[in-house]
Coordinates of C-alpha atoms and ligand atoms in Angstrom, one line a residue:
M13 CA 12.2 13.3 0.0
T14 CA 10.2 10.5 -1.6
T15 CA 7.0 9.2 -0.1
R16 CA 6.7 5.4 0.1
V17 CA 3.2 4.3 -0.8
L18 CA 2.4 0.7 -0.2
T19 CA -0.7 -1.4 -0.7
G20 CA -1.7 -5.0 -1.0
I21 CA -4.5 -6.8 -2.7
T22 CA -5.9 -10.0 -1.3
T23 CA -5.7 -12.8 -4.0
T24 CA -9.1 -14.5 -3.7
G25 CA -11.1 -13.1 -6.6
T26 CA -11.1 -11.9 -10.2
P27 CA -10.8 -8.1 -10.6
H28 CA -13.9 -6.4 -12.0
L29 CA -14.5 -3.0 -13.4
G30 CA -15.2 -1.6 -9.9
N31 CA -11.8 -2.8 -8.6
Y32 CA -10.2 -1.2 -11.6
A33 CA -11.8 2.2 -11.1
G34 CA -11.6 2.2 -7.3
A35 CA -8.2 0.7 -6.7
L36 CA -6.0 -0.2 -9.6
R37 CA -6.4 2.9 -11.7
P38 CA -5.8 5.4 -8.8
A39 CA -2.9 3.3 -7.5
I40 CA -1.2 3.1 -10.8
R41 CA -1.7 6.8 -11.5
A42 CA -0.3 7.6 -8.0
S43 CA 2.8 5.5 -8.7
T44 CA 3.7 7.6 -11.7
Q45 CA 3.8 10.8 -9.7
P46 CA 7.2 12.4 -9.2
G47 CA 8.6 11.5 -5.8
A48 CA 6.4 8.4 -5.4
D49 CA 8.1 5.2 -4.3
A50 CA 5.4 2.6 -4.7
F51 CA 5.2 -0.9 -3.3
F52 CA 2.4 -3.0 -4.6
F53 CA 2.0 -6.6 -3.6
L54 CA -0.3 -9.6 -3.9
A55 CA -1.5 -10.4 -0.4
D56 CA -1.5 -14.2 -0.8
Y57 CA -0.9 -15.0 2.8
H58 CA -4.0 -13.0 3.5
A59 CA -5.9 -15.1 0.9
L60 CA -5.4 -18.2 3.0
I61 CA -7.4 -16.6 5.8
K62 CA -10.6 -16.6 3.8
C63 CA -10.0 -19.3 1.2
D64 CA -8.9 -22.9 1.6
D65 CA -9.3 -23.7 -2.1
P66 CA -5.7 -23.9 -3.5
A67 CA -6.9 -23.7 -7.1
R68 CA -8.8 -20.5 -6.5
V69 CA -5.8 -18.9 -4.6
A70 CA -3.4 -19.9 -7.4
R71 CA -5.7 -18.7 -10.1
S72 CA -6.4 -15.4 -8.4
R73 CA -2.7 -14.7 -7.9
L74 CA -2.2 -15.1 -11.6
E75 CA -5.2 -13.1 -12.7
I76 CA -4.5 -10.2 -10.3
A77 CA -0.8 -10.0 -11.3
A78 CA -1.7 -10.1 -15.0
T79 CA -4.4 -7.4 -14.4
W80 CA -2.1 -5.0 -12.7
L81 CA 0.5 -5.4 -15.4
A82 CA -2.0 -5.1 -18.2
A83 CA -3.5 -2.0 -16.5
G84 CA -0.2 -0.2 -16.9
L85 CA 1.8 -0.9 -13.7
D86 CA 5.5 -0.6 -14.6
P87 CA 7.5 -3.1 -12.6
E88 CA 10.7 -1.1 -13.3
K89 CA 9.3 1.9 -11.4
V90 CA 7.1 0.1 -8.8
T91 CA 8.3 -2.6 -6.5
F92 CA 5.7 -5.3 -7.4
Y93 CA 5.9 -8.5 -5.5
R94 CA 4.1 -11.4 -3.8
Q95 CA 3.8 -11.4 0.0
S96 CA 4.6 -15.1 0.2
D97 CA 8.0 -14.5 -1.5
I98 CA 9.1 -12.3 1.4
P99 CA 9.9 -14.6 4.3
E100 CA 10.7 -11.5 6.5
T101 CA 7.0 -10.8 6.5
T102 CA 6.1 -13.9 8.6
E103 CA 9.2 -13.4 10.7
L104 CA 8.2 -9.8 11.5
T105 CA 4.6 -11.0 12.1
W106 CA 5.9 -13.0 15.0
L107 CA 7.9 -10.2 16.6
L108 CA 4.9 -8.0 16.3
T109 CA 2.5 -10.6 17.6
C110 CA 4.6 -10.7 20.8
V111 CA 4.1 -7.0 21.5
T112 CA 0.4 -6.9 20.4
P113 CA -2.1 -6.9 23.2
K114 CA -4.8 -9.6 22.7
G115 CA -7.4 -7.0 23.7
L116 CA -6.5 -4.9 20.7
M117 CA -7.2 -7.8 18.4
N118 CA -10.5 -8.5 20.2
R119 CA -11.7 -5.1 18.9
A120 CA -11.0 -5.8 15.2
H121 CA -14.1 -5.4 13.1
A122 CA -13.7 -8.6 11.1
Y123 CA -13.3 -10.7 14.2
K124 CA -16.1 -8.9 16.0
A125 CA -18.4 -9.4 13.0
S126 CA -17.8 -13.2 13.2
V127 CA -18.5 -13.2 16.9
D128 CA -21.7 -11.3 16.4
Q129 CA -22.9 -13.7 13.8
N130 CA -22.1 -16.6 16.0
N131 CA -24.0 -15.1 18.9
A132 CA -27.0 -14.4 16.7
K133 CA -26.9 -18.1 15.6
G134 CA -26.6 -19.2 19.2
V135 CA -23.3 -21.0 18.8
E136 CA -19.9 -20.6 20.5
P137 CA -18.7 -17.0 20.1
D138 CA -15.4 -18.2 18.4
D139 CA -17.0 -20.9 16.3
G140 CA -15.2 -21.2 13.0
V141 CA -12.7 -18.4 13.9
T142 CA -9.2 -19.3 13.1
M143 CA -6.1 -17.7 14.5
G144 CA -5.4 -16.4 11.0
L145 CA -8.6 -14.4 11.1
F146 CA -8.0 -13.3 14.6
S147 CA -4.4 -12.1 14.0
Y148 CA -5.0 -10.8 10.5
P149 CA -4.3 -7.2 11.5
V150 CA -0.8 -8.2 12.8
L151 CA 0.1 -9.8 9.5
M152 CA -1.1 -6.6 7.7
A153 CA 0.9 -4.5 10.1
A154 CA 4.0 -6.5 9.2
D155 CA 3.4 -6.0 5.5
I156 CA 3.4 -2.2 6.1
L157 CA 6.0 -1.8 8.7
L158 CA 8.6 -4.1 7.0
F159 CA 8.9 -1.5 4.3
N160 CA 8.5 1.6 6.4
A161 CA 5.6 2.8 4.2
H162 CA 4.5 6.4 4.8
K163 CA 1.2 6.2 3.1
V164 CA -1.2 3.3 2.6
P165 CA -4.1 3.8 0.2
V166 CA -6.9 1.5 1.2
G167 CA -10.7 1.4 1.3
R168 CA -12.6 2.6 4.4
D169 CA -13.0 -0.9 5.7
Q170 CA -9.2 -1.0 6.3
V171 CA -8.9 2.2 8.3
Q172 CA -9.0 0.3 11.6
H173 CA -6.2 -2.0 10.5
L174 CA -4.1 1.0 9.8
E175 CA -4.7 2.4 13.2
M176 CA -3.7 -1.0 14.7
A177 CA -0.5 -1.0 12.6
R178 CA 0.4 2.4 14.0
D179 CA -0.4 1.3 17.5
I180 CA 1.7 -1.9 17.1
A181 CA 4.6 0.1 15.6
Q182 CA 4.6 2.6 18.4
R183 CA 4.6 -0.2 21.0
F184 CA 7.5 -1.9 19.4
N185 CA 9.5 1.4 19.0
H186 CA 8.8 2.2 22.6
L187 CA 9.5 -1.2 24.1
Y188 CA 12.8 -1.7 22.2
Q189 CA 13.8 2.0 22.4
G190 CA 14.4 2.7 18.8
D191 CA 13.0 4.4 15.7
F192 CA 12.5 1.1 14.0
F193 CA 9.2 1.8 12.3
V194 CA 7.6 4.7 10.6
L195 CA 4.1 5.3 11.7
P196 CA 2.1 4.7 8.5
E197 CA -0.8 7.0 7.5
V198 CA -4.0 5.8 5.9
Q199 CA -4.8 7.4 2.5
I200 CA -8.5 7.4 1.6
E201 CA -9.0 8.5 -2.0
E202 CA -11.9 10.9 -1.6
D203 CA -12.4 11.7 -5.2
V204 CA -12.1 8.1 -6.5
A205 CA -15.2 6.7 -7.8
T206 CA -16.9 3.9 -5.8
L207 CA -18.5 2.4 -8.9
P208 CA -22.1 1.4 -8.7
G209 CA -23.0 -2.1 -10.0
L210 CA -25.7 -3.2 -12.3
D211 CA -28.4 -2.6 -9.7
G212 CA -27.0 0.7 -8.4
R213 CA -25.6 -0.7 -5.2
K214 CA -21.8 -0.6 -4.8
M215 CA -20.3 -2.9 -7.4
S216 CA -19.3 -6.0 -5.5
K217 CA -19.0 -9.7 -6.0
S218 CA -21.1 -10.3 -2.9
Y219 CA -24.0 -8.4 -4.5
N220 CA -23.5 -10.3 -7.8
N221 CA -23.8 -7.0 -9.7
T222 CA -20.4 -6.7 -11.2
I223 CA -19.3 -5.7 -14.7
P224 CA -16.3 -7.9 -15.7
L225 CA -13.0 -6.2 -16.6
F226 CA -11.4 -8.8 -18.8
E227 CA -13.2 -12.0 -18.1
G228 CA -15.4 -13.2 -21.1
G229 CA -14.0 -10.5 -23.4
A230 CA -16.0 -7.8 -25.3
K231 CA -19.1 -10.0 -25.4
A232 CA -19.3 -10.4 -21.7
L233 CA -18.7 -6.6 -21.3
R234 CA -21.6 -5.8 -23.7
A235 CA -23.9 -8.3 -22.0
A236 CA -23.2 -6.9 -18.6
V237 CA -23.8 -3.3 -19.7
S238 CA -27.1 -4.3 -21.3
R239 CA -28.2 -5.6 -17.9
I240 CA -27.7 -2.2 -16.1
V241 CA -31.0 -1.3 -14.4
T242 CA -32.5 1.9 -15.7
D243 CA -35.9 3.6 -15.0
S244 CA -38.9 3.1 -17.3
R245 CA -38.7 6.4 -19.2
Q246 CA -39.3 5.9 -22.9
P247 CA -37.2 7.1 -25.8
G248 CA -37.9 10.8 -26.3
E249 CA -38.6 11.4 -22.6
P250 CA -36.1 13.6 -20.9
K251 CA -33.9 11.7 -18.4
D252 CA -31.9 13.1 -15.5
A253 CA -28.3 11.9 -15.8
E254 CA -27.6 12.5 -12.1
D255 CA -30.3 10.1 -11.2
S256 CA -28.9 7.2 -13.2
H257 CA -26.1 4.9 -12.1
L258 CA -25.5 4.2 -15.8
F259 CA -24.3 7.8 -16.1
T260 CA -22.2 7.5 -12.9
I261 CA -20.3 4.6 -14.5
Y262 CA -20.0 6.5 -17.7
R263 CA -18.6 9.5 -16.0
A264 CA -16.0 7.5 -14.1
F265 CA -14.4 6.7 -17.5
A266 CA -15.3 9.7 -19.7
T267 CA -13.6 13.0 -20.2
P268 CA -15.5 15.9 -18.8
A269 CA -16.6 16.9 -22.3
Q270 CA -17.9 13.4 -23.0
A271 CA -19.8 13.3 -19.8
T272 CA -21.4 16.7 -20.5
A273 CA -22.4 15.5 -23.9
L274 CA -24.1 12.4 -22.6
R275 CA -25.9 14.4 -19.9
E276 CA -27.3 16.7 -22.5
Q277 CA -28.3 13.9 -24.8
L278 CA -30.2 12.1 -22.0
Q279 CA -31.9 15.4 -21.1
A280 CA -32.9 15.6 -24.8
G281 CA -34.6 12.2 -24.6
M282 CA -31.9 9.7 -25.7
A283 CA -33.1 6.1 -25.3
W284 CA -31.6 4.0 -22.5
G285 CA -30.6 1.5 -25.1
D286 CA -28.6 4.1 -26.9
A287 CA -27.0 5.3 -23.7
K288 CA -26.0 1.7 -23.0
N289 CA -24.4 1.5 -26.4
A290 CA -22.5 4.7 -25.7
L291 CA -21.3 3.3 -22.4
Y292 CA -20.2 0.0 -24.0
E293 CA -18.3 1.8 -26.7
L294 CA -16.5 4.0 -24.2
L295 CA -15.6 1.1 -21.9
E296 CA -14.5 -1.1 -24.8
G297 CA -12.3 1.6 -26.1
I298 CA -10.5 1.8 -22.8
V299 CA -10.5 -1.9 -21.9
A300 CA -9.7 -3.5 -25.2
P301 CA -6.0 -2.6 -25.4
M302 CA -5.5 -3.7 -21.8
R303 CA -7.4 -6.9 -22.5
D304 CA -5.0 -7.7 -25.3
R305 CA -2.1 -7.3 -22.9
Y306 CA -3.9 -9.3 -20.3
D307 CA -4.6 -12.2 -22.6
A308 CA -0.9 -12.2 -23.7
L309 CA 0.3 -12.3 -20.1
M310 CA -2.2 -15.0 -19.0
A311 CA -0.8 -17.1 -21.8
N312 CA 2.7 -16.7 -20.5
P313 CA 2.7 -17.2 -16.7
D314 CA 6.5 -17.6 -16.7
Q315 CA 6.9 -14.0 -17.7
I316 CA 4.8 -12.9 -14.8
E317 CA 6.6 -15.2 -12.4
D318 CA 9.9 -13.6 -13.5
I319 CA 8.6 -10.1 -12.9
L320 CA 7.4 -11.1 -9.4
Q321 CA 10.6 -12.8 -8.5
A322 CA 12.6 -9.7 -9.6
G323 CA 10.1 -7.6 -7.5
A324 CA 10.7 -9.9 -4.5
R325 CA 14.5 -9.4 -4.8
K326 CA 14.0 -5.7 -4.8
A327 CA 11.7 -5.8 -1.8
R328 CA 13.9 -8.1 0.2
E329 CA 16.8 -5.6 -0.2
H330 CA 14.8 -3.4 2.1
A331 CA 13.3 -6.1 4.3
R332 CA 16.6 -7.9 5.1
P333 CA 18.6 -5.1 6.8
L334 CA 15.6 -4.0 8.8
M335 CA 14.9 -7.5 9.9
A336 CA 18.5 -7.9 11.0
R337 CA 18.2 -4.7 13.1
L338 CA 15.0 -6.0 14.6
R339 CA 16.5 -9.4 15.5
D340 CA 19.3 -7.6 17.3
A341 CA 16.9 -5.3 19.0
V342 CA 14.9 -8.1 20.5
G343 CA 17.9 -10.2 21.5
L344 CA 18.1 -12.7 18.6
S345 CA 21.5 -11.6 17.4
R346 CA 24.5 -13.9 17.0
L347 CA 25.7 -15.5 20.2
G348 CA 28.7 -13.5 21.5
A349 CA 27.3 -10.3 20.0
A350 CA 26.5 -9.2 23.5
P351 CA 22.7 -8.9 23.7
V352 CA 21.8 -5.7 25.5
S353 CA 18.5 -5.2 27.3
A354 CA 16.5 -2.2 26.2
A355 CA 17.1 -0.5 29.5
E356 CA 20.9 -1.0 29.5
S357 CA 21.3 0.1 25.9
K358 CA 19.4 3.3 26.6
K359 CA 21.7 6.1 25.6
P360 CA 21.3 9.7 26.7
S361 CA 18.6 10.6 24.3
A362 CA 16.5 7.5 23.6
K363 CA 13.6 9.6 22.6
G364 CA 14.6 10.6 19.1
A365 CA 17.5 11.2 16.8
R366 CA 19.7 14.3 17.1
F367 CA 22.3 16.3 15.5
V368 CA 25.6 16.8 17.3
S369 CA 28.0 19.6 16.2
F370 CA 31.7 19.6 16.9
R371 CA 34.9 21.5 16.0
E372 CA 37.7 19.9 14.1
Q373 CA 41.5 20.4 14.9
D374 CA 41.8 22.6 11.8
G375 CA 39.1 24.9 13.2
S376 CA 36.3 23.9 10.8
F377 CA 32.9 22.9 12.1
R378 CA 31.0 19.7 11.4
F379 CA 28.0 17.8 12.7
R380 CA 26.9 14.2 13.0
L381 CA 23.4 12.8 12.8
L382 CA 22.8 10.2 15.5
A383 CA 19.9 7.8 15.5
A384 CA 17.8 7.5 18.6
D385 CA 19.8 4.4 19.6
G386 CA 23.0 6.5 19.4
D387 CA 24.2 5.0 16.1
E388 CA 26.1 7.4 13.9
L389 CA 24.3 7.8 10.6
L390 CA 26.2 10.6 8.8
V391 CA 29.0 13.1 9.2
S392 CA 28.8 16.5 7.5
K393 CA 31.4 18.1 5.4
P394 CA 33.4 20.8 7.1
F395 CA 31.9 24.3 7.4
V396 CA 33.8 27.5 8.1
D397 CA 31.6 28.7 10.9
P398 CA 29.0 27.2 13.2
K399 CA 26.3 29.3 11.7
A400 CA 26.7 27.7 8.2
A401 CA 26.6 24.3 9.8
G402 CA 23.4 25.3 11.8
T403 CA 21.7 26.5 8.6
V404 CA 22.2 23.1 7.0
I405 CA 21.0 21.3 10.1
K406 CA 17.8 23.4 10.1
Q407 CA 17.2 22.6 6.4
F408 CA 17.5 18.9 6.9
P409 CA 14.1 17.8 8.2
E410 CA 12.2 19.7 5.5
G411 CA 14.6 19.4 2.5
E412 CA 15.0 16.8 -0.2
V413 CA 17.6 14.3 1.0
V414 CA 19.1 11.8 -1.3
L415 CA 21.7 9.2 -0.5
A416 CA 23.9 8.3 -3.5
D417 CA 25.7 4.9 -3.9
S418 CA 29.0 6.7 -3.2
G419 CA 27.6 7.5 0.3
D420 CA 27.3 11.2 -0.5
V421 CA 24.2 12.7 1.1
T422 CA 22.7 15.6 -0.9
L423 CA 20.4 18.1 0.6
E424 CA 18.4 20.1 -2.0
G425 CA 20.9 19.1 -4.6
A426 CA 24.1 20.0 -2.8
V427 CA 26.4 17.4 -1.2
V428 CA 26.5 18.2 2.5
A429 CA 27.5 15.0 4.2
Q430 CA 28.8 11.5 4.0
A431 CA 26.7 8.5 5.2
C432 CA 28.4 6.1 7.6
A433 CA 29.0 2.5 6.4
G434 CA 26.0 0.4 6.1
V435 CA 23.5 3.2 6.6
D436 CA 20.7 3.3 4.1
E437 CA 18.4 6.2 3.0
V438 CA 15.5 4.8 5.0
R439 CA 17.4 5.0 8.3
I440 CA 18.4 8.5 7.6
R441 CA 14.9 9.4 6.7
L442 CA 13.5 7.7 9.8
A443 CA 16.0 9.6 12.0
L444 CA 15.1 12.9 10.4
A445 CA 11.4 12.1 11.1
S446 CA 12.1 11.4 14.8
L447 CA 14.5 14.3 15.6
A448 CA 14.4 15.0 19.3
G449 CA 13.3 18.5 20.4
Ligands
LIG504 N1 -6.3 -6.4 4.0 C1 -6.3 -5.7 2.8 C2 -7.7 -5.8 2.1 O1 -8.4 -6.8 2.3 C3 -5.2 -6.2 1.8 C4 -3.9 -6.0 2.5 C5 -3.1 -6.9 3.1 C6 -3.2 -4.7 2.6 N2 -2.0 -6.3 3.5 C7 -2.0 -5.0 3.3 C8 -3.5 -3.4 2.2 C9 -1.1 -4.0 3.5 C10 -2.6 -2.4 2.5 C11 -1.4 -2.7 3.1 O2 -8.0 -4.9 1.3

């Protein structure tokens, strides 16, 4: 089965080389792996939490979208969209807000850091804290849960938010007795370079030590590289590559052979100036073709807008049916559609989905897959004996399951069942992930 990978990027800044190596490049690579179903979005609702400058938010959305596309994101393969184009996000945020304990939010790092700063300053603990900042983890949970993402690649600072998303998902599933949400897993890329900046600390806008990715063109790239801090060893003196963040940056972009060559040249006394030239040449060779695409995209915002709108349409095809289920579950369905309380609607096995086998009049054997709420998701084709049916049932949770437009459900390439009307692949997958017993 495919793994849905989802990540968002807050649209407040201009991407630099560190963002490229640490986030964009690994995400785009991961999205091209077989079996990957990637959702990437511009977290522009999140931007409003930190930034009340409309021009900056607007500019950053454009720059970040152009950067992702220029860096090789394929909007045909990846669902690439803008958070604020998905109204279901804010709708779900409210449903989740209503099941989220305030105490859980009190523990969020970002909020606690603000309170600590206020206490240190001797002002009111909540001074300058908006409800946006306070509820930020709920919005982020909605981003993730709305698309039933399995894996969420993020930086370490976001791990707590992922734990909160799982917690909130579990509460909702439990309270409304259904397998509505997949519990997302955090994905920390261990081997991805955290790029050092000019001064050797982590490359970050807040340290003012960044190397620009596209901004300012080749000239700005060269100028930044020339400002990388090195030690005072003179040309001819041996230099230890492992001790130099210039080399760390080089290695993050070089082939292993190129890295070895530079290491040896430094050891043999290469001047820092020459090493900087080598780094510049390497980076420019990689960045220049992307920069051309970036400039072309920036000159044509309508093209980016069209891509994002198409992405939003794709994303909403997933968001809408789930949101409809959720509205039903909480009692916001059409009048007359008999709202049922969670307790009343509780069917025999509310804990998980299950397979139910039965015998046809003609003597053949079939099974159904029922969701935790009792809904029928699929009916198998007939089998000659119960053992054959049982074998297929056993294979289901582990096997590769695909739902075709025709409704045929294939397991490891063979058609084994027919999906019931209106059931999508995500629901089947969710049910298989939550099989009882
Ligand atoms: N909060 C994330 C950050 O600052 C951005 C983000 C928003 C996000 N929603 C998300 C990341 C959902 C992953 C999944 O980095």
